[in-house]
Amino acid sequence: MNKSGKGQESGDLGQVARPLAIKGKPRWSALLSELRAFSGAKRGRVGEAAGFLGVARPQVSAWLAGSVEPGAEVTLALQAWLAEARA
């Protein structure tokens, strides 16, 4: 439920709008570092990740910037995409 008492909107994918406390999230930190390195190595990879995950490209960019973090399901899907894309 959100502050208005309504359920979570379908478009936000369980996003938490808060600065990342990377120090307390070593697995997310490692995945984010891998994603940054992988997406920075070749143009278009942020868009590929967004397409695979079914989110807008700016949303992936926000994760990379550390301004928001994805929910659990999206994080697992992101991990799967990264493994598949590297294979």
CSV table of N, CA, C and O in Angstrom, one decimal:
chain,number,residue,atom,x,y,z
A,1,MET,N,0.8,-1.2,0.0
A,1,MET,CA,0.0,0.0,0.0
A,1,MET,C,0.9,1.2,0.0
A,1,MET,O,1.9,1.3,0.7
A,2,ASN,N,0.4,2.2,-0.7
A,2,ASN,CA,1.2,3.5,-0.7
A,2,ASN,C,0.5,4.4,0.3
A,2,ASN,O,-0.4,4.1,1.0
A,3,LYS,N,1.0,5.7,0.4
A,3,LYS,CA,0.6,6.6,1.4
A,3,LYS,C,-0.9,7.0,1.3
A,3,LYS,O,-1.5,7.3,2.3
A,4,SER,N,-1.4,6.9,0.1
A,4,SER,CA,-2.8,7.2,-0.1
A,4,SER,C,-3.8,6.1,0.3
A,4,SER,O,-5.0,6.2,0.2
A,5,GLY,N,-3.2,5.0,0.7
A,5,GLY,CA,-4.0,3.8,1.0
A,5,GLY,C,-4.4,2.9,-0.2
A,5,GLY,O,-5.1,2.0,-0.1
A,6,LYS,N,-3.9,3.3,-1.3
A,6,LYS,CA,-4.1,2.5,-2.5
A,6,LYS,C,-3.0,1.5,-2.7
A,6,LYS,O,-1.9,1.7,-2.2
A,7,GLY,N,-3.2,0.5,-3.5
A,7,GLY,CA,-2.2,-0.5,-3.8
A,7,GLY,C,-1.1,0.1,-4.6
A,7,GLY,O,-1.2,1.2,-5.2
A,8,GLN,N,-0.1,-0.7,-4.8
A,8,GLN,CA,1.1,-0.2,-5.5
A,8,GLN,C,0.7,-0.2,-7.0
A,8,GLN,O,0.0,-1.0,-7.5
A,9,GLU,N,1.1,0.9,-7.7
A,9,GLU,CA,0.9,1.0,-9.1
A,9,GLU,C,1.7,0.0,-9.9
A,9,GLU,O,2.8,-0.3,-9.5
A,10,SER,N,1.1,-0.5,-11.0
A,10,SER,CA,1.8,-1.6,-11.7
A,10,SER,C,3.0,-1.2,-12.4
A,10,SER,O,3.9,-2.0,-12.7
A,11,GLY,N,3.2,0.1,-12.7
A,11,GLY,CA,4.3,0.6,-13.5
A,11,GLY,C,5.6,0.8,-12.7
A,11,GLY,O,6.6,1.0,-13.2
A,12,ASP,N,5.5,0.8,-11.3
A,12,ASP,CA,6.7,1.1,-10.6
A,12,ASP,C,7.6,-0.1,-10.2
A,12,ASP,O,8.7,0.0,-9.8
A,13,LEU,N,7.1,-1.3,-10.5
A,13,LEU,CA,7.9,-2.5,-10.4
A,13,LEU,C,8.6,-2.7,-9.0
A,13,LEU,O,9.7,-3.2,-8.9
A,14,GLY,N,7.9,-2.2,-8.0
A,14,GLY,CA,8.4,-2.4,-6.6
A,14,GLY,C,9.7,-1.5,-6.4
A,14,GLY,O,10.5,-1.9,-5.5
A,15,GLN,N,9.8,-0.4,-7.0
A,15,GLN,CA,10.9,0.5,-6.9
A,15,GLN,C,10.9,1.1,-5.5
A,15,GLN,O,9.9,1.5,-5.0
A,16,VAL,N,12.0,1.3,-4.9
A,16,VAL,CA,12.2,2.0,-3.7
A,16,VAL,C,12.9,3.3,-4.0
A,16,VAL,O,14.1,3.2,-4.3
A,17,ALA,N,12.3,4.5,-3.8
A,17,ALA,CA,12.9,5.7,-4.2
A,17,ALA,C,13.7,6.2,-2.9
A,17,ALA,O,13.2,6.9,-2.1
A,18,ARG,N,14.9,5.8,-2.8
A,18,ARG,CA,15.8,6.2,-1.7
A,18,ARG,C,17.2,6.0,-2.2
A,18,ARG,O,17.5,5.1,-3.0
A,19,PRO,N,18.2,6.7,-1.6
A,19,PRO,CA,19.6,6.5,-2.0
A,19,PRO,C,20.0,5.1,-1.5
A,19,PRO,O,19.5,4.6,-0.5
A,20,LEU,N,20.8,4.5,-2.3
A,20,LEU,CA,21.3,3.1,-2.0
A,20,LEU,C,22.3,3.1,-0.9
A,20,LEU,O,23.2,3.9,-0.9
A,21,ALA,N,22.1,2.3,0.1
A,21,ALA,CA,23.0,2.1,1.1
A,21,ALA,C,23.9,0.9,0.7
A,21,ALA,O,23.7,-0.2,1.2
A,22,ILE,N,24.7,1.1,-0.3
A,22,ILE,CA,25.5,0.0,-0.9
A,22,ILE,C,26.3,-0.7,0.2
A,22,ILE,O,26.5,-1.9,0.1
A,23,LYS,N,26.8,0.0,1.2
A,23,LYS,CA,27.6,-0.7,2.2
A,23,LYS,C,26.9,-1.8,2.8
A,23,LYS,O,27.5,-2.8,3.2
A,24,GLY,N,25.6,-1.7,3.0
A,24,GLY,CA,24.8,-2.7,3.7
A,24,GLY,C,24.2,-3.7,2.7
A,24,GLY,O,23.5,-4.6,3.1
A,25,LYS,N,24.5,-3.6,1.4
A,25,LYS,CA,23.9,-4.5,0.4
A,25,LYS,C,25.0,-5.0,-0.5
A,25,LYS,O,25.1,-4.6,-1.7
A,26,PRO,N,25.9,-5.9,-0.1
A,26,PRO,CA,27.0,-6.3,-0.9
A,26,PRO,C,26.6,-7.0,-2.2
A,26,PRO,O,27.3,-6.9,-3.2
A,27,ARG,N,25.6,-7.8,-2.1
A,27,ARG,CA,25.2,-8.5,-3.4
A,27,ARG,C,24.6,-7.5,-4.4
A,27,ARG,O,24.9,-7.7,-5.6
A,28,TRP,N,23.8,-6.6,-4.0
A,28,TRP,CA,23.3,-5.6,-4.9
A,28,TRP,C,24.5,-4.7,-5.4
A,28,TRP,O,24.5,-4.4,-6.6
A,29,SER,N,25.4,-4.4,-4.6
A,29,SER,CA,26.5,-3.6,-5.0
A,29,SER,C,27.4,-4.3,-6.0
A,29,SER,O,27.8,-3.7,-7.0
A,30,ALA,N,27.6,-5.6,-5.8
A,30,ALA,CA,28.3,-6.4,-6.8
A,30,ALA,C,27.6,-6.5,-8.1
A,30,ALA,O,28.2,-6.4,-9.2
A,31,LEU,N,26.3,-6.8,-8.1
A,31,LEU,CA,25.5,-6.8,-9.3
A,31,LEU,C,25.5,-5.5,-10.0
A,31,LEU,O,25.6,-5.5,-11.3
A,32,LEU,N,25.3,-4.4,-9.3
A,32,LEU,CA,25.3,-3.1,-9.9
A,32,LEU,C,26.7,-2.8,-10.5
A,32,LEU,O,26.7,-2.3,-11.7
A,33,SER,N,27.8,-3.2,-9.9
A,33,SER,CA,29.1,-3.0,-10.5
A,33,SER,C,29.2,-3.8,-11.8
A,33,SER,O,29.8,-3.3,-12.8
A,34,GLU,N,28.8,-5.0,-11.8
A,34,GLU,CA,28.8,-5.8,-13.0
A,34,GLU,C,28.0,-5.2,-14.1
A,34,GLU,O,28.4,-5.2,-15.3
A,35,LEU,N,26.8,-4.8,-13.8
A,35,LEU,CA,25.9,-4.1,-14.7
A,35,LEU,C,26.6,-2.9,-15.3
A,35,LEU,O,26.5,-2.7,-16.5
A,36,ARG,N,27.1,-2.1,-14.5
A,36,ARG,CA,27.8,-0.8,-14.9
A,36,ARG,C,28.9,-1.2,-15.9
A,36,ARG,O,29.1,-0.5,-16.9
A,37,ALA,N,29.8,-2.1,-15.5
A,37,ALA,CA,30.9,-2.5,-16.4
A,37,ALA,C,30.4,-3.1,-17.7
A,37,ALA,O,30.9,-2.7,-18.8
A,38,PHE,N,29.4,-4.0,-17.7
A,38,PHE,CA,28.9,-4.6,-18.9
A,38,PHE,C,28.2,-3.6,-19.8
A,38,PHE,O,28.4,-3.6,-21.0
A,39,SER,N,27.4,-2.8,-19.2
A,39,SER,CA,26.6,-1.8,-20.0
A,39,SER,C,27.5,-0.7,-20.6
A,39,SER,O,27.3,-0.1,-21.6
A,40,GLY,N,28.6,-0.4,-19.8
A,40,GLY,CA,29.5,0.6,-20.3
A,40,GLY,C,30.5,0.2,-21.4
A,40,GLY,O,31.1,1.0,-22.1
A,41,ALA,N,30.6,-1.2,-21.6
A,41,ALA,CA,31.5,-1.7,-22.6
A,41,ALA,C,31.0,-1.6,-24.0
A,41,ALA,O,31.8,-1.7,-24.9
A,42,LYS,N,29.7,-1.5,-24.2
A,42,LYS,CA,29.1,-1.5,-25.5
A,42,LYS,C,27.8,-0.7,-25.5
A,42,LYS,O,27.0,-0.9,-24.7
A,43,ARG,N,27.7,0.2,-26.4
A,43,ARG,CA,26.6,1.1,-26.6
A,43,ARG,C,25.3,0.2,-26.8
A,43,ARG,O,25.3,-0.8,-27.6
A,44,GLY,N,24.2,0.6,-26.2
A,44,GLY,CA,23.0,-0.1,-26.4
A,44,GLY,C,22.6,-1.1,-25.4
A,44,GLY,O,21.5,-1.7,-25.4
A,45,ARG,N,23.5,-1.5,-24.5
A,45,ARG,CA,23.2,-2.5,-23.5
A,45,ARG,C,22.2,-2.1,-22.5
A,45,ARG,O,21.4,-3.0,-22.0
A,46,VAL,N,22.1,-0.8,-22.1
A,46,VAL,CA,21.1,-0.4,-21.2
A,46,VAL,C,19.7,-0.6,-21.8
A,46,VAL,O,18.8,-1.1,-21.2
A,47,GLY,N,19.6,-0.3,-23.1
A,47,GLY,CA,18.3,-0.5,-23.8
A,47,GLY,C,18.0,-2.0,-23.9
A,47,GLY,O,16.8,-2.4,-23.8
A,48,GLU,N,19.0,-2.8,-24.1
A,48,GLU,CA,18.8,-4.3,-24.2
A,48,GLU,C,18.2,-4.8,-22.8
A,48,GLU,O,17.3,-5.6,-22.8
A,49,ALA,N,18.8,-4.3,-21.7
A,49,ALA,CA,18.4,-4.7,-20.4
A,49,ALA,C,17.0,-4.3,-20.2
A,49,ALA,O,16.1,-5.0,-19.7
A,50,ALA,N,16.7,-3.0,-20.5
A,50,ALA,CA,15.3,-2.5,-20.4
A,50,ALA,C,14.3,-3.3,-21.1
A,50,ALA,O,13.2,-3.6,-20.6
A,51,GLY,N,14.6,-3.7,-22.4
A,51,GLY,CA,13.7,-4.5,-23.2
A,51,GLY,C,13.5,-5.8,-22.6
A,51,GLY,O,12.4,-6.3,-22.5
A,52,PHE,N,14.5,-6.5,-22.1
A,52,PHE,CA,14.4,-7.8,-21.5
A,52,PHE,C,13.5,-7.7,-20.2
A,52,PHE,O,12.7,-8.6,-20.0
A,53,LEU,N,13.7,-6.7,-19.4
A,53,LEU,CA,13.0,-6.5,-18.2
A,53,LEU,C,11.6,-5.9,-18.3
A,53,LEU,O,10.8,-6.0,-17.4
A,54,GLY,N,11.3,-5.4,-19.5
A,54,GLY,CA,10.0,-4.7,-19.7
A,54,GLY,C,9.9,-3.4,-19.0
A,54,GLY,O,8.8,-3.1,-18.5
A,55,VAL,N,11.0,-2.7,-18.8
A,55,VAL,CA,10.9,-1.4,-18.2
A,55,VAL,C,11.5,-0.3,-19.2
A,55,VAL,O,12.1,-0.7,-20.2
A,56,ALA,N,11.3,0.9,-18.9
A,56,ALA,CA,11.8,2.0,-19.7
A,56,ALA,C,13.3,2.1,-19.5
A,56,ALA,O,13.8,1.9,-18.4
A,57,ARG,N,14.0,2.5,-20.5
A,57,ARG,CA,15.4,2.7,-20.4
A,57,ARG,C,15.9,3.7,-19.3
A,57,ARG,O,16.8,3.4,-18.6
A,58,PRO,N,15.1,4.8,-19.1
A,58,PRO,CA,15.5,5.7,-18.0
A,58,PRO,C,15.5,5.0,-16.6
A,58,PRO,O,16.2,5.4,-15.7
A,59,GLN,N,14.6,4.0,-16.5
A,59,GLN,CA,14.6,3.2,-15.2
A,59,GLN,C,15.9,2.5,-15.0
A,59,GLN,O,16.4,2.5,-13.9
A,60,VAL,N,16.4,1.8,-16.0
A,60,VAL,CA,17.7,1.1,-15.8
A,60,VAL,C,18.8,2.2,-15.6
A,60,VAL,O,19.6,1.9,-14.7
A,61,SER,N,18.7,3.3,-16.2
A,61,SER,CA,19.7,4.4,-16.0
A,61,SER,C,19.6,4.8,-14.5
A,61,SER,O,20.7,5.1,-13.9
A,62,ALA,N,18.4,4.9,-14.0
A,62,ALA,CA,18.3,5.3,-12.6
A,62,ALA,C,18.9,4.3,-11.6
A,62,ALA,O,19.6,4.7,-10.6
A,63,TRP,N,18.8,3.0,-12.0
A,63,TRP,CA,19.5,2.0,-11.1
A,63,TRP,C,21.0,2.2,-11.2
A,63,TRP,O,21.7,2.1,-10.2
A,64,LEU,N,21.5,2.4,-12.5
A,64,LEU,CA,22.9,2.6,-12.6
A,64,LEU,C,23.4,3.8,-11.9
A,64,LEU,O,24.6,3.8,-11.4
A,65,ALA,N,22.6,4.8,-11.8
A,65,ALA,CA,23.0,6.0,-11.1
A,65,ALA,C,22.9,5.9,-9.6
A,65,ALA,O,23.5,6.7,-8.9
A,66,GLY,N,22.2,4.9,-9.2
A,66,GLY,CA,22.1,4.7,-7.7
A,66,GLY,C,21.0,5.5,-7.1
A,66,GLY,O,20.9,5.5,-5.9
A,67,SER,N,20.1,6.1,-7.9
A,67,SER,CA,19.1,6.9,-7.3
A,67,SER,C,17.9,6.1,-6.8
A,67,SER,O,17.1,6.5,-5.9
A,68,VAL,N,17.6,4.9,-7.4
A,68,VAL,CA,16.6,4.0,-7.0
A,68,VAL,C,17.1,2.6,-7.2
A,68,VAL,O,18.2,2.4,-7.8
A,69,GLU,N,16.5,1.6,-6.6
A,69,GLU,CA,16.9,0.2,-6.8
A,69,GLU,C,15.6,-0.6,-7.1
A,69,GLU,O,14.5,-0.2,-6.7
A,70,PRO,N,15.8,-1.6,-7.9
A,70,PRO,CA,14.7,-2.4,-8.3
A,70,PRO,C,14.2,-3.3,-7.2
A,70,PRO,O,14.9,-3.5,-6.2
A,71,GLY,N,13.0,-3.8,-7.3
A,71,GLY,CA,12.5,-4.8,-6.3
A,71,GLY,C,13.1,-6.1,-6.5
A,71,GLY,O,14.0,-6.3,-7.4
A,72,ALA,N,12.8,-7.1,-5.7
A,72,ALA,CA,13.4,-8.4,-5.7
A,72,ALA,C,13.2,-9.1,-7.0
A,72,ALA,O,14.2,-9.6,-7.6
A,73,GLU,N,12.0,-9.2,-7.5
A,73,GLU,CA,11.8,-9.9,-8.8
A,73,GLU,C,12.6,-9.3,-10.0
A,73,GLU,O,13.2,-10.0,-10.7
A,74,VAL,N,12.6,-8.0,-10.0
A,74,VAL,CA,13.4,-7.3,-11.1
A,74,VAL,C,14.9,-7.5,-10.9
A,74,VAL,O,15.6,-7.7,-11.9
A,75,THR,N,15.3,-7.5,-9.7
A,75,THR,CA,16.8,-7.8,-9.5
A,75,THR,C,17.1,-9.2,-9.9
A,75,THR,O,18.2,-9.3,-10.5
A,76,LEU,N,16.3,-10.1,-9.6
A,76,LEU,CA,16.6,-11.5,-10.0
A,76,LEU,C,16.6,-11.6,-11.6
A,76,LEU,O,17.4,-12.3,-12.2
A,77,ALA,N,15.6,-10.9,-12.2
A,77,ALA,CA,15.5,-11.0,-13.7
A,77,ALA,C,16.7,-10.3,-14.2
A,77,ALA,O,17.3,-10.7,-15.3
A,78,LEU,N,17.2,-9.2,-13.6
A,78,LEU,CA,18.4,-8.5,-14.1
A,78,LEU,C,19.6,-9.3,-14.0
A,78,LEU,O,20.4,-9.4,-14.9
A,79,GLN,N,19.7,-10.1,-12.9
A,79,GLN,CA,20.8,-11.0,-12.7
A,79,GLN,C,20.8,-12.1,-13.8
A,79,GLN,O,21.8,-12.4,-14.4
A,80,ALA,N,19.6,-12.6,-14.1
A,80,ALA,CA,19.5,-13.6,-15.2
A,80,ALA,C,19.9,-13.0,-16.5
A,80,ALA,O,20.5,-13.7,-17.3
A,81,TRP,N,19.4,-11.8,-16.8
A,81,TRP,CA,19.7,-11.2,-18.1
A,81,TRP,C,21.2,-11.0,-18.2
A,81,TRP,O,21.8,-11.3,-19.3
A,82,LEU,N,21.9,-10.5,-17.2
A,82,LEU,CA,23.3,-10.3,-17.2
A,82,LEU,C,24.1,-11.6,-17.5
A,82,LEU,O,25.0,-11.7,-18.3
A,83,ALA,N,23.6,-12.7,-16.8
A,83,ALA,CA,24.3,-14.0,-17.0
A,83,ALA,C,24.1,-14.5,-18.5
A,83,ALA,O,25.0,-15.0,-19.1
A,84,GLU,N,22.9,-14.3,-19.0
A,84,GLU,CA,22.5,-14.7,-20.3
A,84,GLU,C,23.3,-13.9,-21.4
A,84,GLU,O,23.8,-14.4,-22.4
A,85,ALA,N,23.3,-12.6,-21.1
A,85,ALA,CA,24.0,-11.7,-22.1
A,85,ALA,C,25.5,-11.9,-22.1
A,85,ALA,O,26.1,-11.7,-23.2
A,86,ARG,N,26.1,-12.3,-21.0
A,86,ARG,CA,27.5,-12.6,-21.0
A,86,ARG,C,27.9,-14.0,-21.6
A,86,ARG,O,29.0,-14.2,-21.9
A,87,ALA,N,26.9,-14.9,-21.7
A,87,ALA,CA,27.2,-16.2,-22.1
A,87,ALA,C,27.5,-16.3,-23.6
A,87,ALA,O,27.2,-15.4,-24.4
